[in-house]
Amino acid sequence: MTDIAHLLNITKDYILFKCTAKPRSGHGVHSPMVYEFSRAVLCNKNNYEQPNEVEWLRNWQIDSSISLAPSDYGAGSRMMKRSETLGAVIRKSSVSPKNGAFLYRLAKWNNSKSILELGTSVGISAMYLASSNPDAMVLTIEGDWQRAELAKNSFDLFNFKNIELIEGDFEQGLNKALNQLPVLDLVFFDGNHKAEPTLRYFKQCLKKVNENSIFVFDDIRWSREMFKAWNVIAKHSSVSISIDLFHLGVVFFRKGIFKQHFKINF
Ligand SMILES: C[S@@+](CC[C@H](N)C(=O)[O-])C[C@H]1O[C@@H](n2cnc3c(N)ncnc32)[C@H](O)[C@@H]1O
């Protein structure tokens, strides 16, 4: 599909989504758990104070002209493979301040202690996750050595002792992480934007879910195939609640509740 066709499709989807999705206030959501999630995580009614240092670092690095070779990973990117500045990498691939704060509040609300991230890049989202709780352990996987080095420097700069970066391909890194983590409280899938690997990583991670686990998928509308993969995940028998936030998809594994799917404006 050309970039223009993709843009037109996504605009149509967006308008349709806005017209049909529930408000983030939680009104009209017939699920106590999703209502609570909307209030605490989407609306921040619990007044969780997100960390300032991550945004301070972003603002400092966003003008950086350090040149990074194109990442060999993340097949599915529509962007041209050429060197980019650190600033451009942050602008294009790091989680936005809004979604970073979302991850922080989600981890805090869920009291997530055992967190996994696929796709560190230069470390912005990992720092949001790790800030949610000093007792939480964040394992984050990155295949590109330059991005991994920059991320490690940032973790050291802010003295994040609760982040471990696994350098290497997801194929090996995920096995290593799953052997290390007793359970997965929260997983952020933010690397490969292709359907087949996304579904494979999802299934691998299912081995370590419990009732309180939450999985978040970024860029579920990146492409038609990513959206199809999201729908397979949302319909999977182990998933009880799925929430489509347009760019992000969130799934829960609570037992004893009706399987439900929600679309919420965020
Ligand atoms: C969108 S960026 C991650 C952004 C980061 N989560 C954040 O918000 O700050 C995706 C990263 O995943 C890495 N990646 C993609 N596919 C990978 C794979 N198969 N193995 C290892 N790393 C991969 C890329 O190199 C890239 O740095």
PDB file of C-alpha atoms and ligand atoms in Angstrom:
ATOM      1  CA  MET A   1       0.000   0.000   0.000  1.00  0.00           C
ATOM      2  CA  THR A   2       1.347   3.488  -0.807  1.00  0.00           C
ATOM      3  CA  ASP A   3       1.927   6.008   1.982  1.00  0.00           C
ATOM      4  CA  ILE A   4      -0.994   8.139   0.678  1.00  0.00           C
ATOM      5  CA  ALA A   5      -3.405   5.191   0.653  1.00  0.00           C
ATOM      6  CA  HIS A   6      -2.270   4.295   4.163  1.00  0.00           C
ATOM      7  CA  LEU A   7      -2.785   7.895   5.337  1.00  0.00           C
ATOM      8  CA  LEU A   8      -6.290   7.995   3.845  1.00  0.00           C
ATOM      9  CA  ASN A   9      -7.187   4.689   5.460  1.00  0.00           C
ATOM     10  CA  ILE A  10      -5.918   5.713   8.846  1.00  0.00           C
ATOM     11  CA  THR A  11      -7.779   9.031   8.663  1.00  0.00           C
ATOM     12  CA  LYS A  12     -11.015   7.171   7.866  1.00  0.00           C
ATOM     13  CA  ASP A  13     -10.377   4.745  10.730  1.00  0.00           C
ATOM     14  CA  TYR A  14      -9.638   7.610  13.076  1.00  0.00           C
ATOM     15  CA  ILE A  15     -12.902   9.420  12.312  1.00  0.00           C
ATOM     16  CA  LEU A  16     -14.864   6.194  12.718  1.00  0.00           C
ATOM     17  CA  PHE A  17     -13.043   5.413  15.949  1.00  0.00           C
ATOM     18  CA  LYS A  18     -13.710   8.874  17.411  1.00  0.00           C
ATOM     19  CA  CYS A  19     -17.421   8.521  16.625  1.00  0.00           C
ATOM     20  CA  THR A  20     -17.811   5.092  18.201  1.00  0.00           C
ATOM     21  CA  ALA A  21     -15.322   4.968  21.095  1.00  0.00           C
ATOM     22  CA  LYS A  22     -16.367   5.525  24.708  1.00  0.00           C
ATOM     23  CA  PRO A  23     -15.086   8.617  26.537  1.00  0.00           C
ATOM     24  CA  ARG A  24     -12.009   8.122  28.681  1.00  0.00           C
ATOM     25  CA  SER A  25     -13.942   9.255  31.763  1.00  0.00           C
ATOM     26  CA  GLY A  26     -15.237   5.677  31.894  1.00  0.00           C
ATOM     27  CA  HIS A  27     -18.898   6.708  31.441  1.00  0.00           C
ATOM     28  CA  GLY A  28     -20.890   4.050  29.640  1.00  0.00           C
ATOM     29  CA  VAL A  29     -18.254   1.381  30.257  1.00  0.00           C
ATOM     30  CA  HIS A  30     -20.027  -1.646  31.717  1.00  0.00           C
ATOM     31  CA  SER A  31     -17.090  -3.236  33.456  1.00  0.00           C
ATOM     32  CA  PRO A  32     -15.980  -2.194  36.953  1.00  0.00           C
ATOM     33  CA  MET A  33     -12.372  -3.048  36.151  1.00  0.00           C
ATOM     34  CA  VAL A  34     -12.290  -1.047  32.918  1.00  0.00           C
ATOM     35  CA  TYR A  35     -14.074   1.846  34.641  1.00  0.00           C
ATOM     36  CA  GLU A  36     -11.381   1.843  37.325  1.00  0.00           C
ATOM     37  CA  PHE A  37      -8.649   1.618  34.644  1.00  0.00           C
ATOM     38  CA  SER A  38     -10.186   4.581  32.787  1.00  0.00           C
ATOM     39  CA  ARG A  39     -10.347   6.730  35.900  1.00  0.00           C
ATOM     40  CA  ALA A  40      -6.917   5.880  37.307  1.00  0.00           C
ATOM     41  CA  VAL A  41      -4.815   5.325  34.200  1.00  0.00           C
ATOM     42  CA  LEU A  42      -6.467   7.294  31.399  1.00  0.00           C
ATOM     43  CA  CYS A  43      -7.748  10.239  33.476  1.00  0.00           C
ATOM     44  CA  ASN A  44      -5.158  10.103  36.270  1.00  0.00           C
ATOM     45  CA  LYS A  45      -7.787  10.556  38.980  1.00  0.00           C
ATOM     46  CA  ASN A  46      -5.314   8.991  41.433  1.00  0.00           C
ATOM     47  CA  ASN A  47      -2.908  11.875  40.795  1.00  0.00           C
ATOM     48  CA  TYR A  48       0.087   9.742  40.005  1.00  0.00           C
ATOM     49  CA  GLU A  49       3.092  12.055  39.641  1.00  0.00           C
ATOM     50  CA  GLN A  50       5.092  11.011  36.629  1.00  0.00           C
ATOM     51  CA  PRO A  51       8.878  11.572  36.678  1.00  0.00           C
ATOM     52  CA  ASN A  52      10.267  14.835  35.305  1.00  0.00           C
ATOM     53  CA  GLU A  53      13.718  13.540  34.490  1.00  0.00           C
ATOM     54  CA  VAL A  54      12.618  11.486  31.496  1.00  0.00           C
ATOM     55  CA  GLU A  55      11.103  14.490  29.761  1.00  0.00           C
ATOM     56  CA  TRP A  56      14.088  16.593  30.780  1.00  0.00           C
ATOM     57  CA  LEU A  57      16.347  14.063  29.052  1.00  0.00           C
ATOM     58  CA  ARG A  58      14.104  13.906  25.977  1.00  0.00           C
ATOM     59  CA  ASN A  59      14.163  17.696  25.650  1.00  0.00           C
ATOM     60  CA  TRP A  60      17.927  17.690  25.932  1.00  0.00           C
ATOM     61  CA  GLN A  61      18.455  14.862  23.419  1.00  0.00           C
ATOM     62  CA  ILE A  62      15.818  15.934  20.917  1.00  0.00           C
ATOM     63  CA  ASP A  63      18.154  18.533  19.389  1.00  0.00           C
ATOM     64  CA  SER A  64      21.114  16.174  19.381  1.00  0.00           C
ATOM     65  CA  SER A  65      22.840  15.737  16.032  1.00  0.00           C
ATOM     66  CA  ILE A  66      24.679  12.539  17.059  1.00  0.00           C
ATOM     67  CA  SER A  67      24.366  10.312  14.001  1.00  0.00           C
ATOM     68  CA  LEU A  68      22.999   6.778  14.397  1.00  0.00           C
ATOM     69  CA  ALA A  69      23.198   4.096  11.736  1.00  0.00           C
ATOM     70  CA  PRO A  70      19.786   2.754  10.694  1.00  0.00           C
ATOM     71  CA  SER A  71      18.547  -0.020  12.957  1.00  0.00           C
ATOM     72  CA  ASP A  72      18.642  -3.411  11.230  1.00  0.00           C
ATOM     73  CA  TYR A  73      15.640  -4.380  13.265  1.00  0.00           C
ATOM     74  CA  GLY A  74      11.987  -3.519  13.261  1.00  0.00           C
ATOM     75  CA  ALA A  75      11.232  -4.797   9.780  1.00  0.00           C
ATOM     76  CA  GLY A  76       7.956  -3.344   8.749  1.00  0.00           C
ATOM     77  CA  SER A  77       9.128   0.207   9.091  1.00  0.00           C
ATOM     78  CA  ARG A  78       7.929   2.303   6.164  1.00  0.00           C
ATOM     79  CA  MET A  79      10.752   4.744   6.787  1.00  0.00           C
ATOM     80  CA  MET A  80      13.810   4.834   4.561  1.00  0.00           C
ATOM     81  CA  LYS A  81      16.779   3.002   5.970  1.00  0.00           C
ATOM     82  CA  ARG A  82      19.397   5.724   6.377  1.00  0.00           C
ATOM     83  CA  SER A  83      21.396   7.261   9.191  1.00  0.00           C
ATOM     84  CA  GLU A  84      19.420   9.471  11.505  1.00  0.00           C
ATOM     85  CA  THR A  85      20.270  11.891  14.264  1.00  0.00           C
ATOM     86  CA  LEU A  86      19.521  10.924  17.852  1.00  0.00           C
ATOM     87  CA  GLY A  87      16.961  13.744  17.861  1.00  0.00           C
ATOM     88  CA  ALA A  88      15.146  12.237  14.868  1.00  0.00           C
ATOM     89  CA  VAL A  89      15.138   8.754  16.443  1.00  0.00           C
ATOM     90  CA  ILE A  90      13.578  10.175  19.595  1.00  0.00           C
ATOM     91  CA  ARG A  91      10.961  12.113  17.644  1.00  0.00           C
ATOM     92  CA  LYS A  92      10.004   9.158  15.428  1.00  0.00           C
ATOM     93  CA  SER A  93      10.308   6.085  17.587  1.00  0.00           C
ATOM     94  CA  SER A  94      10.243   6.943  21.276  1.00  0.00           C
ATOM     95  CA  VAL A  95       6.997   6.825  23.152  1.00  0.00           C
ATOM     96  CA  SER A  96       5.269  10.233  23.294  1.00  0.00           C
ATOM     97  CA  PRO A  97       5.100  12.101  26.640  1.00  0.00           C
ATOM     98  CA  LYS A  98       1.386  11.218  26.775  1.00  0.00           C
ATOM     99  CA  ASN A  99       1.943   7.494  26.206  1.00  0.00           C
ATOM    100  CA  GLY A 100       4.999   7.449  28.480  1.00  0.00           C
ATOM    101  CA  ALA A 101       2.869   8.848  31.291  1.00  0.00           C
ATOM    102  CA  PHE A 102       0.205   6.266  30.406  1.00  0.00           C
ATOM    103  CA  LEU A 103       2.749   3.422  30.829  1.00  0.00           C
ATOM    104  CA  TYR A 104       3.938   4.900  34.101  1.00  0.00           C
ATOM    105  CA  ARG A 105       0.407   5.155  35.514  1.00  0.00           C
ATOM    106  CA  LEU A 106      -0.545   1.704  34.230  1.00  0.00           C
ATOM    107  CA  ALA A 107       2.464   0.082  35.931  1.00  0.00           C
ATOM    108  CA  LYS A 108       1.741   2.001  39.130  1.00  0.00           C
ATOM    109  CA  TRP A 109      -1.968   1.221  39.136  1.00  0.00           C
ATOM    110  CA  ASN A 110      -1.313  -2.464  38.504  1.00  0.00           C
ATOM    111  CA  ASN A 111       1.569  -2.527  40.999  1.00  0.00           C
ATOM    112  CA  SER A 112       3.635  -4.226  38.312  1.00  0.00           C
ATOM    113  CA  LYS A 113       6.885  -5.612  39.653  1.00  0.00           C
ATOM    114  CA  SER A 114       8.014  -7.784  36.799  1.00  0.00           C
ATOM    115  CA  ILE A 115       8.034  -5.784  33.571  1.00  0.00           C
ATOM    116  CA  LEU A 116       9.221  -6.680  30.093  1.00  0.00           C
ATOM    117  CA  GLU A 117       9.692  -4.420  27.097  1.00  0.00           C
ATOM    118  CA  LEU A 118      10.397  -5.509  23.534  1.00  0.00           C
ATOM    119  CA  GLY A 119      12.146  -2.578  21.841  1.00  0.00           C
ATOM    120  CA  THR A 120      14.198  -0.253  24.056  1.00  0.00           C
ATOM    121  CA  SER A 121      15.501   2.124  21.412  1.00  0.00           C
ATOM    122  CA  VAL A 122      17.241   4.864  23.451  1.00  0.00           C
ATOM    123  CA  GLY A 123      15.373   4.026  26.639  1.00  0.00           C
ATOM    124  CA  ILE A 124      12.570   6.585  27.074  1.00  0.00           C
ATOM    125  CA  SER A 125       9.689   4.152  27.710  1.00  0.00           C
ATOM    126  CA  ALA A 126      11.870   1.848  29.871  1.00  0.00           C
ATOM    127  CA  MET A 127      12.583   4.797  32.185  1.00  0.00           C
ATOM    128  CA  TYR A 128       8.875   5.613  32.471  1.00  0.00           C
ATOM    129  CA  LEU A 129       8.160   1.997  33.391  1.00  0.00           C
ATOM    130  CA  ALA A 130      11.051   1.739  35.847  1.00  0.00           C
ATOM    131  CA  SER A 131      10.048   4.987  37.592  1.00  0.00           C
ATOM    132  CA  SER A 132       6.673   3.524  38.520  1.00  0.00           C
ATOM    133  CA  ASN A 133       8.150   1.528  41.380  1.00  0.00           C
ATOM    134  CA  PRO A 134      11.768   1.200  42.594  1.00  0.00           C
ATOM    135  CA  ASP A 135      10.977  -2.421  43.511  1.00  0.00           C
ATOM    136  CA  ALA A 136       9.904  -3.214  39.963  1.00  0.00           C
ATOM    137  CA  MET A 137      12.371  -4.934  37.639  1.00  0.00           C
ATOM    138  CA  VAL A 138      12.276  -3.894  33.993  1.00  0.00           C
ATOM    139  CA  LEU A 139      13.894  -6.147  31.413  1.00  0.00           C
ATOM    140  CA  THR A 140      14.118  -4.431  28.057  1.00  0.00           C
ATOM    141  CA  ILE A 141      15.416  -5.915  24.797  1.00  0.00           C
ATOM    142  CA  GLU A 142      17.174  -4.011  22.011  1.00  0.00           C
ATOM    143  CA  GLY A 143      18.979  -5.376  18.981  1.00  0.00           C
ATOM    144  CA  ASP A 144      20.712  -2.251  17.747  1.00  0.00           C
ATOM    145  CA  TRP A 145      23.986  -1.723  19.626  1.00  0.00           C
ATOM    146  CA  GLN A 146      24.149   2.076  19.216  1.00  0.00           C
ATOM    147  CA  ARG A 147      20.630   2.574  20.574  1.00  0.00           C
ATOM    148  CA  ALA A 148      21.370   0.088  23.357  1.00  0.00           C
ATOM    149  CA  GLU A 149      24.536   1.985  24.357  1.00  0.00           C
ATOM    150  CA  LEU A 150      22.697   5.302  24.477  1.00  0.00           C
ATOM    151  CA  ALA A 151      19.915   3.753  26.543  1.00  0.00           C
ATOM    152  CA  LYS A 152      22.418   2.267  29.013  1.00  0.00           C
ATOM    153  CA  ASN A 153      24.115   5.678  29.371  1.00  0.00           C
ATOM    154  CA  SER A 154      20.775   7.277  30.196  1.00  0.00           C
ATOM    155  CA  PHE A 155      19.910   4.571  32.743  1.00  0.00           C
ATOM    156  CA  ASP A 156      23.294   5.160  34.411  1.00  0.00           C
ATOM    157  CA  LEU A 157      22.933   8.934  34.261  1.00  0.00           C
ATOM    158  CA  PHE A 158      19.699   8.758  36.257  1.00  0.00           C
ATOM    159  CA  ASN A 159      20.873   5.876  38.396  1.00  0.00           C
ATOM    160  CA  PHE A 160      18.164   3.436  37.315  1.00  0.00           C
ATOM    161  CA  LYS A 161      19.214   0.270  39.095  1.00  0.00           C
ATOM    162  CA  ASN A 162      15.996  -1.535  38.231  1.00  0.00           C
ATOM    163  CA  ILE A 163      16.430  -1.709  34.454  1.00  0.00           C
ATOM    164  CA  GLU A 164      18.317  -4.501  32.758  1.00  0.00           C
ATOM    165  CA  LEU A 165      18.959  -4.166  29.058  1.00  0.00           C
ATOM    166  CA  ILE A 166      19.250  -7.403  27.117  1.00  0.00           C
ATOM    167  CA  GLU A 167      21.176  -6.638  23.957  1.00  0.00           C
ATOM    168  CA  GLY A 168      20.327  -8.790  20.971  1.00  0.00           C
ATOM    169  CA  ASP A 169      17.573 -10.013  18.732  1.00  0.00           C
ATOM    170  CA  PHE A 170      14.123 -10.564  20.270  1.00  0.00           C
ATOM    171  CA  GLU A 171      14.353 -14.210  19.179  1.00  0.00           C
ATOM    172  CA  GLN A 172      17.101 -14.921  21.730  1.00  0.00           C
ATOM    173  CA  GLY A 173      16.455 -12.004  24.084  1.00  0.00           C
ATOM    174  CA  LEU A 174      12.873 -13.020  24.757  1.00  0.00           C
ATOM    175  CA  ASN A 175      13.843 -16.566  25.767  1.00  0.00           C
ATOM    176  CA  LYS A 176      16.479 -15.158  28.099  1.00  0.00           C
ATOM    177  CA  ALA A 177      14.005 -12.691  29.648  1.00  0.00           C
ATOM    178  CA  LEU A 178      11.315 -15.341  30.079  1.00  0.00           C
ATOM    179  CA  ASN A 179      13.786 -17.616  31.849  1.00  0.00           C
ATOM    180  CA  GLN A 180      14.708 -14.776  34.171  1.00  0.00           C
ATOM    181  CA  LEU A 181      11.266 -13.414  35.058  1.00  0.00           C
ATOM    182  CA  PRO A 182       9.043 -15.574  37.291  1.00  0.00           C
ATOM    183  CA  VAL A 183       5.884 -13.952  35.968  1.00  0.00           C
ATOM    184  CA  LEU A 184       4.964 -11.127  33.589  1.00  0.00           C
ATOM    185  CA  ASP A 185       3.008  -8.359  35.299  1.00  0.00           C
ATOM    186  CA  LEU A 186       3.319  -5.969  32.377  1.00  0.00           C
ATOM    187  CA  VAL A 187       4.677  -6.353  28.853  1.00  0.00           C
ATOM    188  CA  PHE A 188       5.147  -3.496  26.393  1.00  0.00           C
ATOM    189  CA  PHE A 189       5.456  -4.747  22.802  1.00  0.00           C
ATOM    190  CA  ASP A 190       7.120  -1.937  20.887  1.00  0.00           C
ATOM    191  CA  GLY A 191       9.520  -3.415  18.405  1.00  0.00           C
ATOM    192  CA  ASN A 192       8.670  -5.458  15.412  1.00  0.00           C
ATOM    193  CA  HIS A 193       5.616  -4.140  13.583  1.00  0.00           C
ATOM    194  CA  LYS A 194       4.919  -7.309  11.630  1.00  0.00           C
ATOM    195  CA  ALA A 195       2.015  -9.627  12.358  1.00  0.00           C
ATOM    196  CA  GLU A 196       3.751 -12.991  12.466  1.00  0.00           C
ATOM    197  CA  PRO A 197       6.532 -12.082  14.945  1.00  0.00           C
ATOM    198  CA  THR A 198       4.112 -10.024  17.058  1.00  0.00           C
ATOM    199  CA  LEU A 199       1.796 -13.029  17.412  1.00  0.00           C
ATOM    200  CA  ARG A 200       4.743 -15.321  18.096  1.00  0.00           C
ATOM    201  CA  TYR A 201       6.113 -13.074  20.866  1.00  0.00           C
ATOM    202  CA  PHE A 202       2.588 -12.750  22.305  1.00  0.00           C
ATOM    203  CA  LYS A 203       2.222 -16.552  22.460  1.00  0.00           C
ATOM    204  CA  GLN A 204       5.663 -16.953  24.027  1.00  0.00           C
ATOM    205  CA  CYS A 205       4.799 -14.406  26.709  1.00  0.00           C
ATOM    206  CA  LEU A 206       1.518 -16.190  27.498  1.00  0.00           C
ATOM    207  CA  LYS A 207       3.596 -18.835  29.308  1.00  0.00           C
ATOM    208  CA  LYS A 208       4.259 -16.337  32.103  1.00  0.00           C
ATOM    209  CA  VAL A 209       0.901 -14.587  32.501  1.00  0.00           C
ATOM    210  CA  ASN A 210      -1.229 -14.629  35.598  1.00  0.00           C
ATOM    211  CA  GLU A 211      -4.569 -13.023  36.478  1.00  0.00           C
ATOM    212  CA  ASN A 212      -3.004  -9.594  36.933  1.00  0.00           C
ATOM    213  CA  SER A 213      -0.874  -9.514  33.832  1.00  0.00           C
ATOM    214  CA  ILE A 214      -1.364  -6.730  31.315  1.00  0.00           C
ATOM    215  CA  PHE A 215       0.049  -6.589  27.790  1.00  0.00           C
ATOM    216  CA  VAL A 216       0.292  -3.319  25.841  1.00  0.00           C
ATOM    217  CA  PHE A 217       0.852  -3.258  22.086  1.00  0.00           C
ATOM    218  CA  ASP A 218       2.053  -0.089  20.405  1.00  0.00           C
ATOM    219  CA  ASP A 219       1.082   0.970  16.886  1.00  0.00           C
ATOM    220  CA  ILE A 220      -1.755  -1.496  16.439  1.00  0.00           C
ATOM    221  CA  ARG A 221      -2.836   0.462  13.350  1.00  0.00           C
ATOM    222  CA  TRP A 222       0.664   0.714  11.892  1.00  0.00           C
ATOM    223  CA  SER A 223      -0.452  -1.420   8.978  1.00  0.00           C
ATOM    224  CA  ARG A 224      -3.354  -3.663   8.015  1.00  0.00           C
ATOM    225  CA  GLU A 225      -1.396  -6.713   9.100  1.00  0.00           C
ATOM    226  CA  MET A 226      -0.616  -5.197  12.510  1.00  0.00           C
ATOM    227  CA  PHE A 227      -4.308  -4.458  12.996  1.00  0.00           C
ATOM    228  CA  LYS A 228      -5.188  -8.023  12.017  1.00  0.00           C
ATOM    229  CA  ALA A 229      -2.635  -9.294  14.546  1.00  0.00           C
ATOM    230  CA  TRP A 230      -4.202  -7.047  17.198  1.00  0.00           C
ATOM    231  CA  ASN A 231      -7.627  -8.541  16.462  1.00  0.00           C
ATOM    232  CA  VAL A 232      -6.264 -12.083  16.780  1.00  0.00           C
ATOM    233  CA  ILE A 233      -4.745 -11.125  20.154  1.00  0.00           C
ATOM    234  CA  ALA A 234      -7.938  -9.437  21.377  1.00  0.00           C
ATOM    235  CA  LYS A 235      -9.969 -12.543  20.461  1.00  0.00           C
ATOM    236  CA  HIS A 236      -7.490 -15.025  21.962  1.00  0.00           C
ATOM    237  CA  SER A 237      -9.103 -17.390  24.476  1.00  0.00           C
ATOM    238  CA  SER A 238      -6.731 -16.382  27.288  1.00  0.00           C
ATOM    239  CA  VAL A 239      -7.631 -12.680  26.966  1.00  0.00           C
ATOM    240  CA  SER A 240     -10.620 -11.543  29.016  1.00  0.00           C
ATOM    241  CA  ILE A 241     -10.651  -7.790  28.383  1.00  0.00           C
ATOM    242  CA  SER A 242      -9.216  -5.979  25.374  1.00  0.00           C
ATOM    243  CA  ILE A 243      -9.109  -2.211  25.035  1.00  0.00           C
ATOM    244  CA  ASP A 244      -8.450  -0.411  21.780  1.00  0.00           C
ATOM    245  CA  LEU A 245      -7.050   3.079  22.426  1.00  0.00           C
ATOM    246  CA  PHE A 246      -6.481   3.634  18.691  1.00  0.00           C
ATOM    247  CA  HIS A 247      -2.667   3.631  18.692  1.00  0.00           C
ATOM    248  CA  LEU A 248      -2.258   1.385  21.713  1.00  0.00           C
ATOM    249  CA  GLY A 249      -3.973  -1.922  22.404  1.00  0.00           C
ATOM    250  CA  VAL A 250      -4.230  -3.236  25.966  1.00  0.00           C
ATOM    251  CA  VAL A 251      -5.213  -6.755  27.040  1.00  0.00           C
ATOM    252  CA  PHE A 252      -6.035  -8.199  30.460  1.00  0.00           C
ATOM    253  CA  PHE A 253      -6.158 -11.813  31.607  1.00  0.00           C
ATOM    254  CA  ARG A 254      -8.505 -11.589  34.603  1.00  0.00           C
ATOM    255  CA  LYS A 255     -10.485 -14.743  35.280  1.00  0.00           C
ATOM    256  CA  GLY A 256     -14.151 -14.999  36.166  1.00  0.00           C
ATOM    257  CA  ILE A 257     -15.301 -12.060  34.054  1.00  0.00           C
ATOM    258  CA  PHE A 258     -17.113 -11.953  30.713  1.00  0.00           C
ATOM    259  CA  LYS A 259     -14.912 -11.528  27.694  1.00  0.00           C
ATOM    260  CA  GLN A 260     -15.413  -7.963  26.499  1.00  0.00           C
ATOM    261  CA  HIS A 261     -13.837  -5.600  23.986  1.00  0.00           C
ATOM    262  CA  PHE A 262     -13.794  -1.824  24.412  1.00  0.00           C
ATOM    263  CA  LYS A 263     -12.844   1.145  22.299  1.00  0.00           C
ATOM    264  CA  ILE A 264     -11.923   4.160  24.381  1.00  0.00           C
ATOM    265  CA  ASN A 265     -10.907   7.669  23.331  1.00  0.00           C
ATOM    266  CA  PHE A 266      -7.555   8.509  24.867  1.00  0.00           C
TER     267      PHE A 266
HETATM  268  C1  LIG B   1       9.766   1.876  18.332  1.00  0.00           C
HETATM  269  S1  LIG B   1      11.369   1.569  18.909  1.00  0.00           S
HETATM  270  C2  LIG B   1      11.177   1.392  20.650  1.00  0.00           C
HETATM  271  C3  LIG B   1      10.893   2.702  21.344  1.00  0.00           C
HETATM  272  C4  LIG B   1      10.933   2.611  22.848  1.00  0.00           C
HETATM  273  N1  LIG B   1      10.056   1.569  23.350  1.00  0.00           N
HETATM  274  C5  LIG B   1      10.478   3.911  23.449  1.00  0.00           C
HETATM  275  O1  LIG B   1       9.259   4.187  23.388  1.00  0.00           O
HETATM  276  O2  LIG B   1      11.308   4.667  23.955  1.00  0.00           O
HETATM  277  C6  LIG B   1      11.627  -0.094  18.425  1.00  0.00           C
HETATM  278  C7  LIG B   1      13.039  -0.616  18.725  1.00  0.00           C
HETATM  279  O3  LIG B   1      12.962  -2.042  18.640  1.00  0.00           O
HETATM  280  C8  LIG B   1      14.165  -2.527  18.083  1.00  0.00           C
HETATM  281  N2  LIG B   1      13.826  -3.820  17.451  1.00  0.00           N
HETATM  282  C9  LIG B   1      12.871  -4.042  16.526  1.00  0.00           C
HETATM  283  N3  LIG B   1      12.810  -5.342  16.168  1.00  0.00           N
HETATM  284  C10 LIG B   1      13.770  -5.972  16.900  1.00  0.00           C
HETATM  285  C11 LIG B   1      14.203  -7.320  16.998  1.00  0.00           C
HETATM  286  N4  LIG B   1      13.653  -8.279  16.261  1.00  0.00           N
HETATM  287  N5  LIG B   1      15.184  -7.609  17.866  1.00  0.00           N
HETATM  288  C12 LIG B   1      15.775  -6.648  18.619  1.00  0.00           C
HETATM  289  N6  LIG B   1      15.406  -5.320  18.583  1.00  0.00           N
HETATM  290  C13 LIG B   1      14.420  -4.996  17.736  1.00  0.00           C
HETATM  291  C14 LIG B   1      14.598  -1.460  17.075  1.00  0.00           C
HETATM  292  O4  LIG B   1      16.004  -1.486  16.884  1.00  0.00           O
HETATM  293  C15 LIG B   1      14.103  -0.173  17.749  1.00  0.00           C
HETATM  294  O5  LIG B   1      15.149   0.481  18.439  1.00  0.00           O
END
